[in-house]
mmCIF file of C-alpha atoms and ligand atoms in Angstrom:
data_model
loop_
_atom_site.group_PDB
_atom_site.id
_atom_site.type_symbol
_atom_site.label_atom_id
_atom_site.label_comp_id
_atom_site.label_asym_id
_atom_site.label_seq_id
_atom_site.Cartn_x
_atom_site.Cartn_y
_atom_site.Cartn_z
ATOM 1 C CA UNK Y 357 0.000 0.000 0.000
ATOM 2 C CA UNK Y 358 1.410 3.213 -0.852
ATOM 3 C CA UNK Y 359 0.673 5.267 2.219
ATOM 4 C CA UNK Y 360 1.880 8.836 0.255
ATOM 5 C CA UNK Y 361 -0.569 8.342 -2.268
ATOM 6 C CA UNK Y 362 -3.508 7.232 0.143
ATOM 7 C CA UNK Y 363 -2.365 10.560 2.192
ATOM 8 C CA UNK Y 364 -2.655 12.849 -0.856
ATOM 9 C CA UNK Y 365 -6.024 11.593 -2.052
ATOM 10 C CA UNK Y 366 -7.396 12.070 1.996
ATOM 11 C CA UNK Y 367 -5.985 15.472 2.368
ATOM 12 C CA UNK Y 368 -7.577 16.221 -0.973
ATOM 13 C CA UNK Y 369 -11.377 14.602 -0.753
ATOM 14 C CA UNK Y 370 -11.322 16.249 3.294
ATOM 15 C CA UNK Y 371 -10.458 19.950 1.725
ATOM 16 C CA UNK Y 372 -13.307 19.360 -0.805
ATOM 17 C CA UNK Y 373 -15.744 18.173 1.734
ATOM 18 C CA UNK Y 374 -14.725 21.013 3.964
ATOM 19 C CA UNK Y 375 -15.319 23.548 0.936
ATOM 20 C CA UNK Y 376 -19.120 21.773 0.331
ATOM 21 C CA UNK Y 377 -19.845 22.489 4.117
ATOM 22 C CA UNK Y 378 -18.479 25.895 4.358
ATOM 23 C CA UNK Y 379 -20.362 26.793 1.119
ATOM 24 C CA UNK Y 380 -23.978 24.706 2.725
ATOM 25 C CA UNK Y 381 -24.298 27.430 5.222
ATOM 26 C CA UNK Y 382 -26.169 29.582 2.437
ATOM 27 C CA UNK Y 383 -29.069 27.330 2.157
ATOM 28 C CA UNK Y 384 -31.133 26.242 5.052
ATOM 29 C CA UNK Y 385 -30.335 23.245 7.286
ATOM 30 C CA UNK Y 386 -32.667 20.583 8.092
ATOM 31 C CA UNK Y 387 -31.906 19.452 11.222
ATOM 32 C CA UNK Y 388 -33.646 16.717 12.987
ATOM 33 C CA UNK Y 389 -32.705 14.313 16.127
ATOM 34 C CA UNK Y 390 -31.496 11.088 16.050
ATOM 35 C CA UNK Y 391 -31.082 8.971 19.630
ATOM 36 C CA UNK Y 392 -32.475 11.749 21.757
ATOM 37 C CA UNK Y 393 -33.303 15.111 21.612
ATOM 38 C CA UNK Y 394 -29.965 16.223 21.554
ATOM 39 C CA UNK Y 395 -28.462 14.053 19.783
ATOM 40 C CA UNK Y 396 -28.336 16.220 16.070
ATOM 41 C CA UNK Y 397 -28.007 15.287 12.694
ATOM 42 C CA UNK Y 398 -28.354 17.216 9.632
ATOM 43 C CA UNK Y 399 -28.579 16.689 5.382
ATOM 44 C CA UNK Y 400 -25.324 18.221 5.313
ATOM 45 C CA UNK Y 401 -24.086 15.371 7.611
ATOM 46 C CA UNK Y 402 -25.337 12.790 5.422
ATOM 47 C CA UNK Y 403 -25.030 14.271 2.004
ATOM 48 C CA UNK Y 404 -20.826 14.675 3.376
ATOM 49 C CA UNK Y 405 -20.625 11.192 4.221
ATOM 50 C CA UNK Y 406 -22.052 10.161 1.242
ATOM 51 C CA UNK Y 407 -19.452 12.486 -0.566
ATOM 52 C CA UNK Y 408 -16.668 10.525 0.998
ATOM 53 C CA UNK Y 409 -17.999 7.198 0.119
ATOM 54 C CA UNK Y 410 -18.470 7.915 -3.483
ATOM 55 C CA UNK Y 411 -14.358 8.981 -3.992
ATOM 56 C CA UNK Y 412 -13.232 7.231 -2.020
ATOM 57 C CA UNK Y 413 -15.497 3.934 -4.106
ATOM 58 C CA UNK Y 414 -14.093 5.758 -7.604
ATOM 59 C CA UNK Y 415 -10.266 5.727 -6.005
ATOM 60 C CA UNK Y 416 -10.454 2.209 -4.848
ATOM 61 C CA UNK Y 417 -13.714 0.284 -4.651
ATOM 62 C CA UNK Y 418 -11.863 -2.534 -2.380
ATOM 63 C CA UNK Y 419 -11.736 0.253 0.909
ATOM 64 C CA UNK Y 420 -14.594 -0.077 3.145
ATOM 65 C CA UNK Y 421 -16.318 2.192 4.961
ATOM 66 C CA UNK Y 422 -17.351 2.839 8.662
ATOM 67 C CA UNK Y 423 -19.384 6.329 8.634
ATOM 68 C CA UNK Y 424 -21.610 7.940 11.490
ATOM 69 C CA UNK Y 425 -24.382 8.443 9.559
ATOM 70 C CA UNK Y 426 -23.997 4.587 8.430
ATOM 71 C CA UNK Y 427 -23.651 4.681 4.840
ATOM 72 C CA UNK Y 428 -21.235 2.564 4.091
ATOM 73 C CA UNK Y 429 -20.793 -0.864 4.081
ATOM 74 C CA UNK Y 430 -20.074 -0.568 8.019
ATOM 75 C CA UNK Y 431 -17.996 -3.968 7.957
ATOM 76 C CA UNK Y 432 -18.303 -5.970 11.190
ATOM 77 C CA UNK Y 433 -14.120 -6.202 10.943
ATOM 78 C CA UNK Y 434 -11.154 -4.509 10.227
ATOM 79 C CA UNK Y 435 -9.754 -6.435 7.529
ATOM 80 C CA UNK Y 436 -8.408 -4.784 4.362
ATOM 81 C CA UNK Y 437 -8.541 -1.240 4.195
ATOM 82 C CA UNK Y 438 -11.026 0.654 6.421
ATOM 83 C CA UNK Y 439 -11.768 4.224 6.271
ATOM 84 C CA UNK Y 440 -13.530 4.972 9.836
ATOM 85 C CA UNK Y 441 -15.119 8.783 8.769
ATOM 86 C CA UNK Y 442 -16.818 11.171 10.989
ATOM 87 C CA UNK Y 443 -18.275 13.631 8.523
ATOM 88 C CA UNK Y 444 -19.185 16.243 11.038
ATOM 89 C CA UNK Y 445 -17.950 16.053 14.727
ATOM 90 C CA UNK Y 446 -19.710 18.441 16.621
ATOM 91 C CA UNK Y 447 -23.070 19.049 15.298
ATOM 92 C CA UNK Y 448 -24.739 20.892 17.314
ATOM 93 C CA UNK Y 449 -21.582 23.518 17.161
ATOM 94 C CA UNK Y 450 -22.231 22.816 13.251
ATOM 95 C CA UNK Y 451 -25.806 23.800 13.528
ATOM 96 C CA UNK Y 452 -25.908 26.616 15.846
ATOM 97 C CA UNK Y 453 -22.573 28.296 16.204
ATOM 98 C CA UNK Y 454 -21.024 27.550 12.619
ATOM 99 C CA UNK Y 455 -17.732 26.715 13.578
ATOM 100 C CA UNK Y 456 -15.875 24.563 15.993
ATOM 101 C CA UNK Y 457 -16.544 21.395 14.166
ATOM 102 C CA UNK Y 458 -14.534 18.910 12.417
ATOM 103 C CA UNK Y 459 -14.184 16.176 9.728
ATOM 104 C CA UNK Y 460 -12.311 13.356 10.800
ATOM 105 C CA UNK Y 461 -11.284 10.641 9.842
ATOM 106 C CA UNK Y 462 -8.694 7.380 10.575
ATOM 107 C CA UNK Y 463 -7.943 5.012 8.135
ATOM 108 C CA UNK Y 464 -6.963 1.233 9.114
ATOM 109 C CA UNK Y 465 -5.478 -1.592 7.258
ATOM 110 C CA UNK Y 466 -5.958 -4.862 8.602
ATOM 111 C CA UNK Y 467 -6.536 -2.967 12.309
ATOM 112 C CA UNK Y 468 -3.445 -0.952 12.389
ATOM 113 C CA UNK Y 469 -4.223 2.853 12.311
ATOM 114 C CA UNK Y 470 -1.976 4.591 9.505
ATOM 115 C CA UNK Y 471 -3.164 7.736 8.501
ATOM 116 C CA UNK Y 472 -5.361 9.935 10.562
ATOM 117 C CA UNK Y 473 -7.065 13.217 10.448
ATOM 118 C CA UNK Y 474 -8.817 15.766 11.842
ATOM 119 C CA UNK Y 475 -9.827 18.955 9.897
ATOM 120 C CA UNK Y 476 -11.784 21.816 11.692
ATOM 121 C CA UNK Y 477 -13.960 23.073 8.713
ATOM 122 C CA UNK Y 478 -14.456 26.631 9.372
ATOM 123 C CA UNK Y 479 -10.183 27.447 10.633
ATOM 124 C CA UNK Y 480 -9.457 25.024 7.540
ATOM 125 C CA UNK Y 481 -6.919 23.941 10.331
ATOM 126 C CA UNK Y 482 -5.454 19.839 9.540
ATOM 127 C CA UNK Y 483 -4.317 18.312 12.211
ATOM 128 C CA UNK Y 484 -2.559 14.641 10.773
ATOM 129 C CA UNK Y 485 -0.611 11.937 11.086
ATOM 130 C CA UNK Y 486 1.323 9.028 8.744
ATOM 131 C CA UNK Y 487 1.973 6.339 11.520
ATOM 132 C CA UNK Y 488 5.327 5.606 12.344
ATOM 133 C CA UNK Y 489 6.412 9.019 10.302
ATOM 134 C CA UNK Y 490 4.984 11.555 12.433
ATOM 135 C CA UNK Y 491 1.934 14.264 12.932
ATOM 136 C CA UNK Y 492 1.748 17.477 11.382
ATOM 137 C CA UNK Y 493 -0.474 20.413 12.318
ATOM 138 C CA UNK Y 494 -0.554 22.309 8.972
ATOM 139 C CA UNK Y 495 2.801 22.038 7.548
ATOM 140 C CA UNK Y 496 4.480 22.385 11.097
ATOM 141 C CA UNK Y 497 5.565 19.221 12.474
ATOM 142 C CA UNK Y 498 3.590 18.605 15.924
ATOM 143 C CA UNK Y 499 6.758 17.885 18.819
ATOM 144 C CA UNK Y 500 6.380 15.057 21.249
ATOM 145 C CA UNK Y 501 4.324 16.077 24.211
ATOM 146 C CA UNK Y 502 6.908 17.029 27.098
ATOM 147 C CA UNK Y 503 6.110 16.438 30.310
ATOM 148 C CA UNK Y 504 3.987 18.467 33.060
ATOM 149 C CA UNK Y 505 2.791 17.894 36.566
ATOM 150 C CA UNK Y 506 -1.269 17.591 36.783
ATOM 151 C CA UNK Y 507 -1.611 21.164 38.389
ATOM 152 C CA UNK Y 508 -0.386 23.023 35.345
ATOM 153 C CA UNK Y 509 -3.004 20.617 33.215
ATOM 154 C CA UNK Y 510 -5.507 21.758 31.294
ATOM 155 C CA UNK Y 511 -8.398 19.255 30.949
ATOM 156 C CA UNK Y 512 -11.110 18.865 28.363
ATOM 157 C CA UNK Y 513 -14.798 17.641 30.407
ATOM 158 C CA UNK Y 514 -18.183 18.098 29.846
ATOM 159 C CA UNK Y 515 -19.725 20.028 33.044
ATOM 160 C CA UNK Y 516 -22.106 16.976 33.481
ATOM 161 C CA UNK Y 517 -20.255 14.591 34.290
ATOM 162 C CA UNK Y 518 -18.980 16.862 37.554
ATOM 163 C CA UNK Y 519 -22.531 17.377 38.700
ATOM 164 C CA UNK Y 520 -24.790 13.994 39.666
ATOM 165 C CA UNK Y 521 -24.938 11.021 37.144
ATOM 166 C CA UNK Y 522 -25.013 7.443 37.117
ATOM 167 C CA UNK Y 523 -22.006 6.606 35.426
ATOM 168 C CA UNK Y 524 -19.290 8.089 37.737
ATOM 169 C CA UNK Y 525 -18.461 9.417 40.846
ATOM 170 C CA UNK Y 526 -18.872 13.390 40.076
ATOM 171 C CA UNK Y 527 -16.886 13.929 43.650
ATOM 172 C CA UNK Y 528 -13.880 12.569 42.742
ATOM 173 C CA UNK Y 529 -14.254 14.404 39.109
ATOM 174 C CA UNK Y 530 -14.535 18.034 41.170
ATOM 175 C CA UNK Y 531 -11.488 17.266 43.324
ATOM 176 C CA UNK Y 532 -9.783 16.672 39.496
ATOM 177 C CA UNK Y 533 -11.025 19.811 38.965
ATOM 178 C CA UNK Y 534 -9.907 21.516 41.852
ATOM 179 C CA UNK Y 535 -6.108 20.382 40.937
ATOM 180 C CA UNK Y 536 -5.655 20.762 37.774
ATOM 181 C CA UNK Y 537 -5.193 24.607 36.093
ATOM 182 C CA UNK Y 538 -8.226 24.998 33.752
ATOM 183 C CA UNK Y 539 -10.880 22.964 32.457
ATOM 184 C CA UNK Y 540 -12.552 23.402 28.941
ATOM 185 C CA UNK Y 541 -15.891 21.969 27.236
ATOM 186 C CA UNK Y 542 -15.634 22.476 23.418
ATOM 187 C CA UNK Y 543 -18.659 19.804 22.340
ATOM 188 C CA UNK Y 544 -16.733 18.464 19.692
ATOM 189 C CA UNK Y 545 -14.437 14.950 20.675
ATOM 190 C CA UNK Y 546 -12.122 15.062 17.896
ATOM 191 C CA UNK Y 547 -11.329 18.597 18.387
ATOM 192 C CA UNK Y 548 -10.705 18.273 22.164
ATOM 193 C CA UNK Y 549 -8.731 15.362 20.492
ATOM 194 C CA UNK Y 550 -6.667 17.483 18.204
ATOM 195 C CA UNK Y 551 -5.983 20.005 20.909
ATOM 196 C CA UNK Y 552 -4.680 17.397 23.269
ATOM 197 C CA UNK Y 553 -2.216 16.205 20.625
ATOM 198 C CA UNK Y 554 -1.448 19.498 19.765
ATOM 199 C CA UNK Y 555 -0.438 20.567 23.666
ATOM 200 C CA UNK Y 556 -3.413 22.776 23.785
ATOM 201 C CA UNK Y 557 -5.098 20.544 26.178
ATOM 202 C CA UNK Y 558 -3.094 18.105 28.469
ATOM 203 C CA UNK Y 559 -6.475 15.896 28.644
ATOM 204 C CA UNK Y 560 -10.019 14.687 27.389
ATOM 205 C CA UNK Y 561 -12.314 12.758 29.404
ATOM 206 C CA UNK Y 562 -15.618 11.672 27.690
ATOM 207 C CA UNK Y 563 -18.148 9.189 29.258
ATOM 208 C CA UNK Y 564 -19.331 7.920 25.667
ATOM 209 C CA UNK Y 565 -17.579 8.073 22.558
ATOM 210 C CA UNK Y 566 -18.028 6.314 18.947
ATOM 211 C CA UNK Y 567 -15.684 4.808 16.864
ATOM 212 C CA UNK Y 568 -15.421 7.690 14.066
ATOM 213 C CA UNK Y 569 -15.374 10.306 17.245
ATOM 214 C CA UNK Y 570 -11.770 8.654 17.838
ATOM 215 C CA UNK Y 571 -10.914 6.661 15.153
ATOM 216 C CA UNK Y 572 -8.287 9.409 13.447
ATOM 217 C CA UNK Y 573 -7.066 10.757 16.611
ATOM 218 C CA UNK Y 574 -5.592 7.884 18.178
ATOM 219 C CA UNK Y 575 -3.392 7.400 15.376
ATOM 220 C CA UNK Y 576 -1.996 11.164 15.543
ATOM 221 C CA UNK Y 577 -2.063 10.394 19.566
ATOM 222 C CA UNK Y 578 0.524 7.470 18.879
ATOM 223 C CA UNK Y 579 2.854 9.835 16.858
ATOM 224 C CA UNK Y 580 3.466 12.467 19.876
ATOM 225 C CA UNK Y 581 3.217 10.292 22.916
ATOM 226 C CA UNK Y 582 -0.191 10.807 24.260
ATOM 227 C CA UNK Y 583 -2.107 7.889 25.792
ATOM 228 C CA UNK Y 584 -5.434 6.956 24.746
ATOM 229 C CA UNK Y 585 -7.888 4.205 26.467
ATOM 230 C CA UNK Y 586 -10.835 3.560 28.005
ATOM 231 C CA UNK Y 587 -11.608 4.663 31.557
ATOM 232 C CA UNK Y 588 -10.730 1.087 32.885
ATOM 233 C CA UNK Y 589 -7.287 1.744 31.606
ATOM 234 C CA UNK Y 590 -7.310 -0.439 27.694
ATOM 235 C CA UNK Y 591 -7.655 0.525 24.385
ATOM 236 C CA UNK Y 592 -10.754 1.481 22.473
ATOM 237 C CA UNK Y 593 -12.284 -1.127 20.901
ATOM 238 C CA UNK Y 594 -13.128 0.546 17.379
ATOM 239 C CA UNK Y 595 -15.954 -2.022 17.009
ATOM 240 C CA UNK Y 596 -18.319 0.103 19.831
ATOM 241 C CA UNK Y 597 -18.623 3.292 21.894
ATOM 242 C CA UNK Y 598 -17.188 3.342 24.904
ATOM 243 C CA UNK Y 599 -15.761 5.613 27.742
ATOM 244 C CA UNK Y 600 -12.266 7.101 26.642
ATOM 245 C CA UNK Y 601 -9.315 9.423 28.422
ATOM 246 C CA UNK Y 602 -6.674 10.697 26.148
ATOM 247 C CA UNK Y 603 -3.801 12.461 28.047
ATOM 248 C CA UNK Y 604 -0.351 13.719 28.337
ATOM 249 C CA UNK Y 605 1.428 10.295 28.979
ATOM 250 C CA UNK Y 606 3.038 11.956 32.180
ATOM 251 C CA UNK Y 607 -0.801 12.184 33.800
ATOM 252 C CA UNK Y 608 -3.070 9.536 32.031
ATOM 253 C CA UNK Y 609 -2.423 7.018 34.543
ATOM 254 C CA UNK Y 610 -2.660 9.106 37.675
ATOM 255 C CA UNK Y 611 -5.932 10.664 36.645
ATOM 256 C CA UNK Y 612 -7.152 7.524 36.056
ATOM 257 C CA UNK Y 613 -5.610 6.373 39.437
ATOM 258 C CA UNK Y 614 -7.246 8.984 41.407
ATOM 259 C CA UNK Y 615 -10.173 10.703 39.967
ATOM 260 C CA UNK Y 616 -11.809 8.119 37.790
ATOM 261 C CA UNK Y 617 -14.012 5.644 39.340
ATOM 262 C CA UNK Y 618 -16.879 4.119 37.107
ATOM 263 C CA UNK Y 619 -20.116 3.360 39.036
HETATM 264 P P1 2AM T 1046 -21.167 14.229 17.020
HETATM 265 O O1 2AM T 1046 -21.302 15.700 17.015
HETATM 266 O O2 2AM T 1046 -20.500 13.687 15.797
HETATM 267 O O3 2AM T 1046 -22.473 13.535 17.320
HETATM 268 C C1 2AM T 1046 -20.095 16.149 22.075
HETATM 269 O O4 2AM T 1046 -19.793 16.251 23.411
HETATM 270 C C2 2AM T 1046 -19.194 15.113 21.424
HETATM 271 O O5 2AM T 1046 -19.674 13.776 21.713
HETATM 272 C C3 2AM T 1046 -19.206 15.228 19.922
HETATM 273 O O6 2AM T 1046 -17.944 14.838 19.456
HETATM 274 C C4 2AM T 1046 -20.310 14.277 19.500
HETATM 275 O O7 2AM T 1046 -20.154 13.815 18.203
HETATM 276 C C5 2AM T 1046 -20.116 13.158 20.500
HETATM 277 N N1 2AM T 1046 -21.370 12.446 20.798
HETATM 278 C C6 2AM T 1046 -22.574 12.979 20.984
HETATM 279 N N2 2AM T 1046 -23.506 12.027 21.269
HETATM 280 C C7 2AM T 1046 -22.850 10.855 21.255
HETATM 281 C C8 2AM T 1046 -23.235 9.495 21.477
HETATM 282 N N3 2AM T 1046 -24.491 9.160 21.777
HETATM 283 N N4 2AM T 1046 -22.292 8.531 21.375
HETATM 284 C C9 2AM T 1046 -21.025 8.865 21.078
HETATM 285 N N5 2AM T 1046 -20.589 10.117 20.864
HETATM 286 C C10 2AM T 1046 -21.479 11.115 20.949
HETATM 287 CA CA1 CA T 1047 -21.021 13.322 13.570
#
């Protein structure tokens, strides 16, 4: 597989799909709901997807897809090449604040993650990686993450998991919170994702995440250092959702030491 080639035709069919959604904002969005009322979805999402799945058919009709809005062949394996796509992370930024929301994607061959991506649309911003070759954010080359001690982290959470919930203990979350330097809540995974890659963060905790919420950013996470798992300490399977820390490898394991405890 020539991974160069496979690079240049990503970069080019995420630009393109980027320029569609920029230029969708002049006609109206239908938005409706998908697994709850907050849970958003739009045409743009799907008509992006289906974008992807059509070139990327026409450039090799052997790849397979795995797409949010499920229409590709979502293959129950990751034999051959897979393409795990995420057409628009952060919808509900998408729909009402026009910006702060991504396109990624991470494709596999035979269940090794080699090329990943994350693009935020509106800052036409790439944030990528070739494994074993390194990450890039725009043309720079993105440094290994250096070390830090947990009360100069920043940390990426969503506000409710720190008040009352059933899936973990929100106490032990607000003495996290208490230590660490700054929290943020940006309501897009893959940007919190890119950030925490990037140094911008030093950590993202989400209760729930999909496979194409990840998928890309765990391969750029392998080419700088940070650690990405579950909350019980393994890796993601990329065949479900499922809880998911990624961090600056000098606190991953401490956080999830001390602060994280699963009901
Ligand atoms: P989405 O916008 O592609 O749906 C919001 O906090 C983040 O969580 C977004 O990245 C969002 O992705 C993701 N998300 C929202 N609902 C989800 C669900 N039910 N399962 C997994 N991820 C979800
Ligand atoms: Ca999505």
């Amino acid at each position: 597989m020539d991974l160069k080639r496979l690079d240049a035709f990503a970069k080019g069919i995420i630009f393109e799909a980027g320029k569609r959604i920029r230029e969708s904002f002049t006609y109206d969005l239908e938005v409706e709901t998908k697994s709850n009322a907050n849970d958003l979805v739009t045409n743009i999402d799907r008509e992006t997807e289906l974008f992807f799945i059509e070139q990327i058919h026409a450039f090799d009709p052997s790849h397979k897809i795995i797409g949010e809005e499920g229409m590709g062949e979502r293959p129950d394996s990751l034999a051959g090449v897979v393409w795990i796509i995420d057409p628009i992370d952060g919808t509900m930024n998408f729909v009402k604040q026009h910006r702060h929301f991504m396109i990624t994607v991470g494709i596999y061959i035979d269940g090794i993650g080699k090329l990943g991506y994350i693009f935020d649309v509106m800052r036409e911003d790439l944030f990528y990686a070739i494994a074993g070759e390194g990450a890039w954010y725009n043309d720079s080359p993105m440094r290994k993450l250096q070390p830090l001690k947990i009360e100069e982290a920043v940390i990426g959470i969503n506000a409710s998991w720190v008040t009352p919930n059933p899936k973990i203990n929100h106490e032990k979350l607000i003495e996290l919170i208490r230590t660490v330097r700054g929290t943020r809540s940006y309501g897009s995974a893959a940007m919190e994702i890119a950030f925490v890659v990037s140094g911008k963060l030093d950590g993202y905790i989400s209760m729930r995440l999909a496979p194409w919420d990840i998928a890309g950013g765990i391969i750029i996470a392998q080419e700088v250092g940070a650690i990405a798992t579950n909350l019980e300490g393994n890796g993601f399977d990329l065949m479900q959702s499922d809880t998911f820390i990624i961090a600056n490898p000098s606190i991953h394991q401490l956080i999830l030491e001390n602060y994280i405890e699963q009901k």
